PDB file of C-alpha atoms in Angstrom:
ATOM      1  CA  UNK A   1     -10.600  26.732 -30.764  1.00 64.00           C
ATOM      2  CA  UNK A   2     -12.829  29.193 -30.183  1.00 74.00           C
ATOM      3  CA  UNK A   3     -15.760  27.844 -31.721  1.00 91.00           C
ATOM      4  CA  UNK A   4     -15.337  25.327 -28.993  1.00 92.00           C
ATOM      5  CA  UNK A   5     -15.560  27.643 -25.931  1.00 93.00           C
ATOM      6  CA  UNK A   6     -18.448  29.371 -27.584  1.00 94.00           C
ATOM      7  CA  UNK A   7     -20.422  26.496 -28.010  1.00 94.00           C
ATOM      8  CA  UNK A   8     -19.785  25.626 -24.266  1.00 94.00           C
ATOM      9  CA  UNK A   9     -20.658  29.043 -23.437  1.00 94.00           C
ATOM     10  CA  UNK A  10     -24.076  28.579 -25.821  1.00 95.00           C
ATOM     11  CA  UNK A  11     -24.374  25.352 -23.446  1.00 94.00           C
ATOM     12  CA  UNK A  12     -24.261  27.274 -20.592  1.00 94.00           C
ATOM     13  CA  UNK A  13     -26.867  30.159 -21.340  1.00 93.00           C
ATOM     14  CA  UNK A  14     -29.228  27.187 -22.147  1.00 93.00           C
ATOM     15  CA  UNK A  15     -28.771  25.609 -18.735  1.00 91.00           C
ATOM     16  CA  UNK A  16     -29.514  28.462 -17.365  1.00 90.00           C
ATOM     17  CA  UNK A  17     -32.534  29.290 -18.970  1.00 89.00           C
ATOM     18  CA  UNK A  18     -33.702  25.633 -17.831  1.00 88.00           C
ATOM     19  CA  UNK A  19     -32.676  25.294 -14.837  1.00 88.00           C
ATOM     20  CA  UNK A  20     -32.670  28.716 -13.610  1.00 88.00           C
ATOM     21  CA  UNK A  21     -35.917  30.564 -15.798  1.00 81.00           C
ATOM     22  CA  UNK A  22     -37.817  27.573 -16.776  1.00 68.00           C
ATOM     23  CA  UNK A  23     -37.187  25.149 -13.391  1.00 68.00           C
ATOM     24  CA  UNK A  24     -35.785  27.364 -10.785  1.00 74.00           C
ATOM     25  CA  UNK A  25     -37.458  25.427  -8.385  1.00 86.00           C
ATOM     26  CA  UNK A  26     -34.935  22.676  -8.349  1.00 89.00           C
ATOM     27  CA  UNK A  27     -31.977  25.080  -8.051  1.00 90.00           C
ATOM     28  CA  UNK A  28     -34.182  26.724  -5.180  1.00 88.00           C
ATOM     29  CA  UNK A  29     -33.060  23.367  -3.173  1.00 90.00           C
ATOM     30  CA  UNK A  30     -29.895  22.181  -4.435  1.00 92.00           C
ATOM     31  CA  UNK A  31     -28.560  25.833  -3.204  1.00 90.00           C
ATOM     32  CA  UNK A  32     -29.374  24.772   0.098  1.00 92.00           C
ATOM     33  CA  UNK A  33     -26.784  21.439  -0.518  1.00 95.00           C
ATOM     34  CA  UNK A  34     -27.179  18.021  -2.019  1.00 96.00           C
ATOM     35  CA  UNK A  35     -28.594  14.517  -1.335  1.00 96.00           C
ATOM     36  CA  UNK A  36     -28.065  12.072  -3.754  1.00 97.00           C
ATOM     37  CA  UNK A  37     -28.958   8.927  -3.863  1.00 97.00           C
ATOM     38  CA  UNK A  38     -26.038   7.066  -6.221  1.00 98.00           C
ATOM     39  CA  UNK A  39     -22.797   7.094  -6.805  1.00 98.00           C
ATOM     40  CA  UNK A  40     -20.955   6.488  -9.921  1.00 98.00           C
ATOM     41  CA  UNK A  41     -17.339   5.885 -10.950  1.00 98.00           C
ATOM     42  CA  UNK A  42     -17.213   6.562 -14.510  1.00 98.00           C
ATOM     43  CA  UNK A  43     -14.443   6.507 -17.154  1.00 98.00           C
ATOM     44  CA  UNK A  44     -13.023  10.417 -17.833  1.00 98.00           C
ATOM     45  CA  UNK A  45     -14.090   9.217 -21.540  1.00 98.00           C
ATOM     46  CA  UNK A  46     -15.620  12.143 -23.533  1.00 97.00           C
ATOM     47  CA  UNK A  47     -18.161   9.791 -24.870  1.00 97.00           C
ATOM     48  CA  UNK A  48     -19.433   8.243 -21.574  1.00 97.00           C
ATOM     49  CA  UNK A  49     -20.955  10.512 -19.503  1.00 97.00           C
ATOM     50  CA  UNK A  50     -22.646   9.319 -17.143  1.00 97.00           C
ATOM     51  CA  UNK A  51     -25.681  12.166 -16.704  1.00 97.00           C
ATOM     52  CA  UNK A  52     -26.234  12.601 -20.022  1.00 96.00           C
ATOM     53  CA  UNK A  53     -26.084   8.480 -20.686  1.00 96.00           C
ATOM     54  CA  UNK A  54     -29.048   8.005 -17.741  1.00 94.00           C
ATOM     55  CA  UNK A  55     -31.128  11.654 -18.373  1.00 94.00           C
ATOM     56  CA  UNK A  56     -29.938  12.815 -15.053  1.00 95.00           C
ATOM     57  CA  UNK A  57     -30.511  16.086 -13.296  1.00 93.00           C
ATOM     58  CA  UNK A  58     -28.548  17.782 -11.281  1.00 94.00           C
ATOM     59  CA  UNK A  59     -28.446  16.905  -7.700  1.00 96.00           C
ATOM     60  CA  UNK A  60     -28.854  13.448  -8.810  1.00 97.00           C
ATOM     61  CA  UNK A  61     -25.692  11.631  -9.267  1.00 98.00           C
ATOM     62  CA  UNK A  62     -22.881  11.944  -7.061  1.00 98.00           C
ATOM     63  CA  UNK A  63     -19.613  11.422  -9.940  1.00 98.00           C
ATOM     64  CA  UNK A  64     -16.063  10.362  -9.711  1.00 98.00           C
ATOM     65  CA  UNK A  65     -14.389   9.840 -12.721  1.00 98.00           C
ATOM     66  CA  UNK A  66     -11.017   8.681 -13.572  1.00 98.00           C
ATOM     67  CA  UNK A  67      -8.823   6.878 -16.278  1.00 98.00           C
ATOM     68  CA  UNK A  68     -10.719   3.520 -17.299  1.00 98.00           C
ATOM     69  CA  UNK A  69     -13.052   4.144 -14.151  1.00 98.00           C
ATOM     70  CA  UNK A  70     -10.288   2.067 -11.845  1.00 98.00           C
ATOM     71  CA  UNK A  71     -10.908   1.594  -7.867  1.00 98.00           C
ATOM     72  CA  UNK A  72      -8.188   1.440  -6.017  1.00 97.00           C
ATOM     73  CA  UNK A  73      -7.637  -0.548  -3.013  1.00 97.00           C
ATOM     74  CA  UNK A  74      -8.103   0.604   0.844  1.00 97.00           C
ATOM     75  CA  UNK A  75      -4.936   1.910   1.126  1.00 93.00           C
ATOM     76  CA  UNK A  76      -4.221   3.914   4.236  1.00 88.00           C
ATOM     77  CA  UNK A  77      -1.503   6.251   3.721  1.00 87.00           C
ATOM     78  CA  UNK A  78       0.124   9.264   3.403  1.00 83.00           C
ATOM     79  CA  UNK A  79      -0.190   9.096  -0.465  1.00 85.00           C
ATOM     80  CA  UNK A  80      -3.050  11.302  -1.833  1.00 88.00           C
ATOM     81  CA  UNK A  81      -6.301   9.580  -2.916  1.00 94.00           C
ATOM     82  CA  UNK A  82      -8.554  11.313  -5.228  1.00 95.00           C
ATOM     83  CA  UNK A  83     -10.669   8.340  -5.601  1.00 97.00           C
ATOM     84  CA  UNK A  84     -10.682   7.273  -2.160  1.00 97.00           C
ATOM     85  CA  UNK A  85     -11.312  10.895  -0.535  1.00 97.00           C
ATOM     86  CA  UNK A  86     -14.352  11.229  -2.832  1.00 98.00           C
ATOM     87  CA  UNK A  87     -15.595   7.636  -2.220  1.00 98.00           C
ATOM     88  CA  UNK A  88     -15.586   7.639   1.527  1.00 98.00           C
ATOM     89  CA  UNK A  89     -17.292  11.201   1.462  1.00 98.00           C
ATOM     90  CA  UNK A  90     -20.112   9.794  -0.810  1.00 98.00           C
ATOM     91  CA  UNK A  91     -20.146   6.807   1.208  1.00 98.00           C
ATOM     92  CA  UNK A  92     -20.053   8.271   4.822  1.00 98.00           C
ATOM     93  CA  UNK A  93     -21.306  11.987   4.469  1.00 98.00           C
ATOM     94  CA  UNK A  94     -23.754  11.651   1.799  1.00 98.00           C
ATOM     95  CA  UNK A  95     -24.406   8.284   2.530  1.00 98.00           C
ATOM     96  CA  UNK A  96     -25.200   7.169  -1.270  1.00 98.00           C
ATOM     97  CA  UNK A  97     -27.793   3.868  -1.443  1.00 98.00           C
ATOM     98  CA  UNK A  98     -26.130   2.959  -4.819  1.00 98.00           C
ATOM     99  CA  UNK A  99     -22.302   2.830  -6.125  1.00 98.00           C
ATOM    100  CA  UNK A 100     -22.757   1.717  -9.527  1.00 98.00           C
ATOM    101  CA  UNK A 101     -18.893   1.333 -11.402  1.00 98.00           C
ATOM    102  CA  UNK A 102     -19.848   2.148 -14.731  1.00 98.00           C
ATOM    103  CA  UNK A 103     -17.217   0.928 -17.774  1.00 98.00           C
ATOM    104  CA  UNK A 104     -17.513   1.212 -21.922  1.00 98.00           C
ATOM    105  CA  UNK A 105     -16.505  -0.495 -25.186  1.00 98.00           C
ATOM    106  CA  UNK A 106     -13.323   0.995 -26.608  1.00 98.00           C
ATOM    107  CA  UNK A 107     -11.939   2.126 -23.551  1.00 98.00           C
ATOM    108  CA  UNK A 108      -8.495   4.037 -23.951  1.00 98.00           C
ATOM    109  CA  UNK A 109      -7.270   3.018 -20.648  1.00 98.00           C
ATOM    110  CA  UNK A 110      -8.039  -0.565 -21.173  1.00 98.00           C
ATOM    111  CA  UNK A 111      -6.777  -0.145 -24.962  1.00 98.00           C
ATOM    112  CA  UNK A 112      -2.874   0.702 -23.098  1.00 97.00           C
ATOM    113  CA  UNK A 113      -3.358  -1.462 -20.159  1.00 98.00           C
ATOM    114  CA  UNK A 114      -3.416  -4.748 -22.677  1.00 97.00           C
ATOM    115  CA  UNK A 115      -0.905  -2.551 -25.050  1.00 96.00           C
ATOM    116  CA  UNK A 116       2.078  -1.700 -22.420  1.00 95.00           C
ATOM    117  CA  UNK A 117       5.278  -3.844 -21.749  1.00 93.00           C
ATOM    118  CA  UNK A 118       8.370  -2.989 -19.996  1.00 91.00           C
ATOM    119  CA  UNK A 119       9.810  -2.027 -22.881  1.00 92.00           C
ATOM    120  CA  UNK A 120       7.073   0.271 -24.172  1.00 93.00           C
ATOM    121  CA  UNK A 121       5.090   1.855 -20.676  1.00 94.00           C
ATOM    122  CA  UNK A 122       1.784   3.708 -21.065  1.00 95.00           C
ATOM    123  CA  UNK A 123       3.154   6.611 -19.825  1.00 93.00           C
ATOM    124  CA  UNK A 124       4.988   9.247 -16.540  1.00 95.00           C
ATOM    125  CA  UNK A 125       1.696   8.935 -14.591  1.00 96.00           C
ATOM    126  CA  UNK A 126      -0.611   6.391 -16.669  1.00 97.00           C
ATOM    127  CA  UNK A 127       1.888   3.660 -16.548  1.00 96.00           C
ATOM    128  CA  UNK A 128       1.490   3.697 -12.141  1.00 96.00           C
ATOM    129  CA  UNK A 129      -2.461   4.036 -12.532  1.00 97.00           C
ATOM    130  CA  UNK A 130      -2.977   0.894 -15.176  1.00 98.00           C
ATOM    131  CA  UNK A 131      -1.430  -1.108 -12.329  1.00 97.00           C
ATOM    132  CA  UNK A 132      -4.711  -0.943 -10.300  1.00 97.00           C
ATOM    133  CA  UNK A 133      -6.164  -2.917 -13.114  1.00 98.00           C
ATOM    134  CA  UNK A 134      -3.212  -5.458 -13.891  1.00 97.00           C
ATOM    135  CA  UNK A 135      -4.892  -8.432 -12.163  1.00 98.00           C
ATOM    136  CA  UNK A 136      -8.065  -8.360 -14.282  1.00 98.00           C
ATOM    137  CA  UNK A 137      -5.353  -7.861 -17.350  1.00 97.00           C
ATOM    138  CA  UNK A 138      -3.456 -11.454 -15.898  1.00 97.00           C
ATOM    139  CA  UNK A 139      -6.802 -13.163 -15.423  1.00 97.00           C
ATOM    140  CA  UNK A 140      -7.595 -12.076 -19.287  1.00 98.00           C
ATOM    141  CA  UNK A 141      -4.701 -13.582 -20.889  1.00 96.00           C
ATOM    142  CA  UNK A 142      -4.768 -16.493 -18.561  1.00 96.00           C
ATOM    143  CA  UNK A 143      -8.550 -17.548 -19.590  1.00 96.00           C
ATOM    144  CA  UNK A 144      -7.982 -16.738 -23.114  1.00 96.00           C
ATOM    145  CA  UNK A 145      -4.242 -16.797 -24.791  1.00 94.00           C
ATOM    146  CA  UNK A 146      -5.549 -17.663 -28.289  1.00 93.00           C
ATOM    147  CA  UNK A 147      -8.295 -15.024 -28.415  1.00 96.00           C
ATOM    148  CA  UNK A 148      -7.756 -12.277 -30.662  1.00 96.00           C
ATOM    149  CA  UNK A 149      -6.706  -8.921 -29.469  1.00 95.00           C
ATOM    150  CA  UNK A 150     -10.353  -7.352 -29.475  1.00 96.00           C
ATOM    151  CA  UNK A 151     -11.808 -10.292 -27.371  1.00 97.00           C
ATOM    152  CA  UNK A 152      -9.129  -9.875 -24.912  1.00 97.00           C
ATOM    153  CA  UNK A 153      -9.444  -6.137 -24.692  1.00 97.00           C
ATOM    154  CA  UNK A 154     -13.392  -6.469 -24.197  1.00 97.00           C
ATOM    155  CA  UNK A 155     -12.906  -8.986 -21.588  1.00 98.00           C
ATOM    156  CA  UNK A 156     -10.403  -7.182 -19.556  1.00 98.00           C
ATOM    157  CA  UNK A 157     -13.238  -4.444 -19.737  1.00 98.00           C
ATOM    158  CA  UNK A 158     -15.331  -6.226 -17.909  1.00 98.00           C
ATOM    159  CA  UNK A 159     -13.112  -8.106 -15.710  1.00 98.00           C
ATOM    160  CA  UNK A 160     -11.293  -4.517 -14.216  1.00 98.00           C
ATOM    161  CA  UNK A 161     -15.396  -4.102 -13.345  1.00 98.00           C
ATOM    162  CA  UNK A 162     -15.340  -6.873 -11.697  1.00 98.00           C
ATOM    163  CA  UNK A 163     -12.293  -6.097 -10.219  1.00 98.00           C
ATOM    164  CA  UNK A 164     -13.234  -2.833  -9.259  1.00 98.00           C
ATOM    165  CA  UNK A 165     -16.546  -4.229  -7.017  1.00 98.00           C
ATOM    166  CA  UNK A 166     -14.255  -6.475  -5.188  1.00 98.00           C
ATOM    167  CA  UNK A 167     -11.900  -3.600  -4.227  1.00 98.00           C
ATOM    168  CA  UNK A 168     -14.826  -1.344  -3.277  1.00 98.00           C
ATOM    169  CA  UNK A 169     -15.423  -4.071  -0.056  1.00 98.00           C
ATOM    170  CA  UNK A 170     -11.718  -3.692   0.702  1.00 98.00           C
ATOM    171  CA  UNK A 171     -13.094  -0.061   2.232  1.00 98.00           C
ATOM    172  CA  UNK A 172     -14.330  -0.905   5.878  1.00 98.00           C
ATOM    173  CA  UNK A 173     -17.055   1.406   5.598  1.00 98.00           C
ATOM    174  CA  UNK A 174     -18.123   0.367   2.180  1.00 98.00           C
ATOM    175  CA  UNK A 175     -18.329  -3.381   3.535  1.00 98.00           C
ATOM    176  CA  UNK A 176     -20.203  -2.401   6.931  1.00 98.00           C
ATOM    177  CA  UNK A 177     -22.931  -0.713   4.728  1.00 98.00           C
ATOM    178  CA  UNK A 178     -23.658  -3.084   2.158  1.00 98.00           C
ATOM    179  CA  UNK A 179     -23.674  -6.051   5.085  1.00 98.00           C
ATOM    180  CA  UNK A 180     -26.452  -3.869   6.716  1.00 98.00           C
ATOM    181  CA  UNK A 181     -28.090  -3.826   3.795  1.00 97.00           C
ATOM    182  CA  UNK A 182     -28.203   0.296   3.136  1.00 98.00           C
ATOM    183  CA  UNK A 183     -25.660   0.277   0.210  1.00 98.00           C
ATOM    184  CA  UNK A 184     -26.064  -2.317  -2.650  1.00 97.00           C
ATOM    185  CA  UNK A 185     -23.176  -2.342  -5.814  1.00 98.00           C
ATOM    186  CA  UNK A 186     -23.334  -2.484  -9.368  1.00 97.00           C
ATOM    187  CA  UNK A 187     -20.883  -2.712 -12.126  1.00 98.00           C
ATOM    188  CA  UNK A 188     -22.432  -1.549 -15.367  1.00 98.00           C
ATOM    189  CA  UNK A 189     -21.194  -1.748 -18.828  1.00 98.00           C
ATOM    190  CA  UNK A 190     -22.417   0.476 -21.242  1.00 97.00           C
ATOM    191  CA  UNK A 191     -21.717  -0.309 -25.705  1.00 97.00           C
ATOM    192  CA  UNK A 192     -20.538   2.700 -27.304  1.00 97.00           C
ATOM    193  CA  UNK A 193     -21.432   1.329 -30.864  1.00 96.00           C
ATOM    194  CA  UNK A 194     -24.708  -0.181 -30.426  1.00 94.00           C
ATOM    195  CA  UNK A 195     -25.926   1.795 -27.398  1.00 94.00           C
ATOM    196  CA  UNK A 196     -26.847  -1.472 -24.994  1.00 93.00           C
ATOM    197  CA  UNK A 197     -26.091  -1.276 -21.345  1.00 95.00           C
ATOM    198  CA  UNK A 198     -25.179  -4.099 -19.249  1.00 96.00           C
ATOM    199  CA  UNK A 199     -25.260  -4.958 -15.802  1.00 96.00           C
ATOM    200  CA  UNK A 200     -23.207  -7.471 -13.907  1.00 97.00           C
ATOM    201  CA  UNK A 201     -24.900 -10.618 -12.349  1.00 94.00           C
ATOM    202  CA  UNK A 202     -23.103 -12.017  -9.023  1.00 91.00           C
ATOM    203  CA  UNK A 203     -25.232 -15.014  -9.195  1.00 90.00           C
ATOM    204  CA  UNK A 204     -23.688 -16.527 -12.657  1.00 91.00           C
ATOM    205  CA  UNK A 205     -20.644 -14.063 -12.811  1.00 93.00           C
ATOM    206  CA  UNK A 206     -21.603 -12.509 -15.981  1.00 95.00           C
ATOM    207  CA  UNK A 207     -22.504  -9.165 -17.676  1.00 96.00           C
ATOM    208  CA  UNK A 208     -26.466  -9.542 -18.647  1.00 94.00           C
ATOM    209  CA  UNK A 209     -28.177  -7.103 -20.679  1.00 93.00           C
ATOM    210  CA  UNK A 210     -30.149  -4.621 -18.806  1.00 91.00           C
ATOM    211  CA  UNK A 211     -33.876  -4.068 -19.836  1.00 76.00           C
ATOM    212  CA  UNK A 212     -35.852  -0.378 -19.825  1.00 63.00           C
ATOM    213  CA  UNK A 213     -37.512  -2.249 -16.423  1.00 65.00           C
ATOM    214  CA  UNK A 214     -33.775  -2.150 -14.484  1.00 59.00           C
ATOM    215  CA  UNK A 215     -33.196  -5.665 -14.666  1.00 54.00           C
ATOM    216  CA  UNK A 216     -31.167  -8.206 -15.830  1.00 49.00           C
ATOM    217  CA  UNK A 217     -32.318 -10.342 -18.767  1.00 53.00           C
ATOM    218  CA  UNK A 218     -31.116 -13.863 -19.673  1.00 47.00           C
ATOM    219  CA  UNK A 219     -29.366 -13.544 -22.819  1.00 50.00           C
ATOM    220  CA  UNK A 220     -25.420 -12.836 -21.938  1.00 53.00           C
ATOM    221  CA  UNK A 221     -23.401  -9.942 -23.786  1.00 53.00           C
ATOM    222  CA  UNK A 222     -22.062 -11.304 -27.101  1.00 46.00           C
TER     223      UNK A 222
END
């Protein structure tokens, strides 16, 4: 346990000597606030993170990061929304270019979405949250009720991406910016195992690899 916290704490001392010693320039502005350009919703997956994954610096990604990287719907209420609240300040105070929704292989979430049952829930708070993504979990078993349990699971990965885009324009702020043309969205699916990344094309409604260029090549994820 405590090897843990002192390797964090090594971590640390070498950010600072980067960022603070070596590059205290950048550090020089971000003190002053930040500006960035994209937003991502990410899974809360140890393995996925999203700086580290696209060679980031700080200041440069604005992150939001939850349980199988779900949107939720507009939904004004009195509820609290974590997701929401950090969305619309992205959106409207930092006023982001990008929103890119940014799913993986093997995803946990996904894993006890397709997994739970009435009899057997996911869990006190999981079980609520996995509802977000129920429709792409109907559409799933509805395209393909022969396919094997891994084919299913990777496909409701993608289509809770999917998903997620479409509730991202349920935001009347998200929609008004993208139909002027100063926000664009991008669902982005990234394989643990083999390390590919790939991006989701509107025009033929399926994930495409994407090339060191940024964009989307012909041959479909297999």
């Amino acid at each position: 346990m405590e090897d843990a916290i002192a390797r964090l704490i090594h971590g640390f001392r070498s950010f600072r000597n980067i960022y603070f010693s070596g590059d205290a320039e950048l550090f020089d502005q971000l003190k002053h606030g930040q500006n960035p350009r994209i937003l991502v919703i990410a899974c809360s997956d140890s393995r996925v993170d999203p700086a580290l994954l696209m060679q980031s610096a700080p200041g440069d990604l604005f992150v939001i990061r939850n349980v199988a990287n779900l949107v939720p719907p507009c939904e004004p209420d009195t509820c609290h929304h974590g997701v929401s609240a950090a969305l619309e300040y992205a959106v409207n105070a930092l006023e982001v270019e990008h929103i890119i929704v940014l799913g993986h292989s093997d995803c946990g979430g996904i894993h006890a979405l397709m997994k739970r049952t009435p009899e057997t829930p996911a869990g006190e708070f999981l079980e609520r949250w996995l509802d977000l993504a129920e429709p792409a979990r109907c559409a799933v078993l509805e395209k393909l009720p022969d396919a094997d349990e891994m084919t299913r699971r990777h496909a409701c990965e993608e289509a809770s991406l999917v998903l997620a885009l479409e509730n991202l324009l349920t935001f009347p702020w998200v929609r008004r910016r993208v139909e002027a043309g100063k926000l664009a969205l991008h669902a982005w699916y990234f394989v643990i195992a083999t390390g590919h990344l790939f991006g989701y094309d509107r025009e033929h409604c399926e994930f495409r690899t994407i090339d060191p260029n940024l964009s989307l090549k012909t041959n479909k994820r297999s």
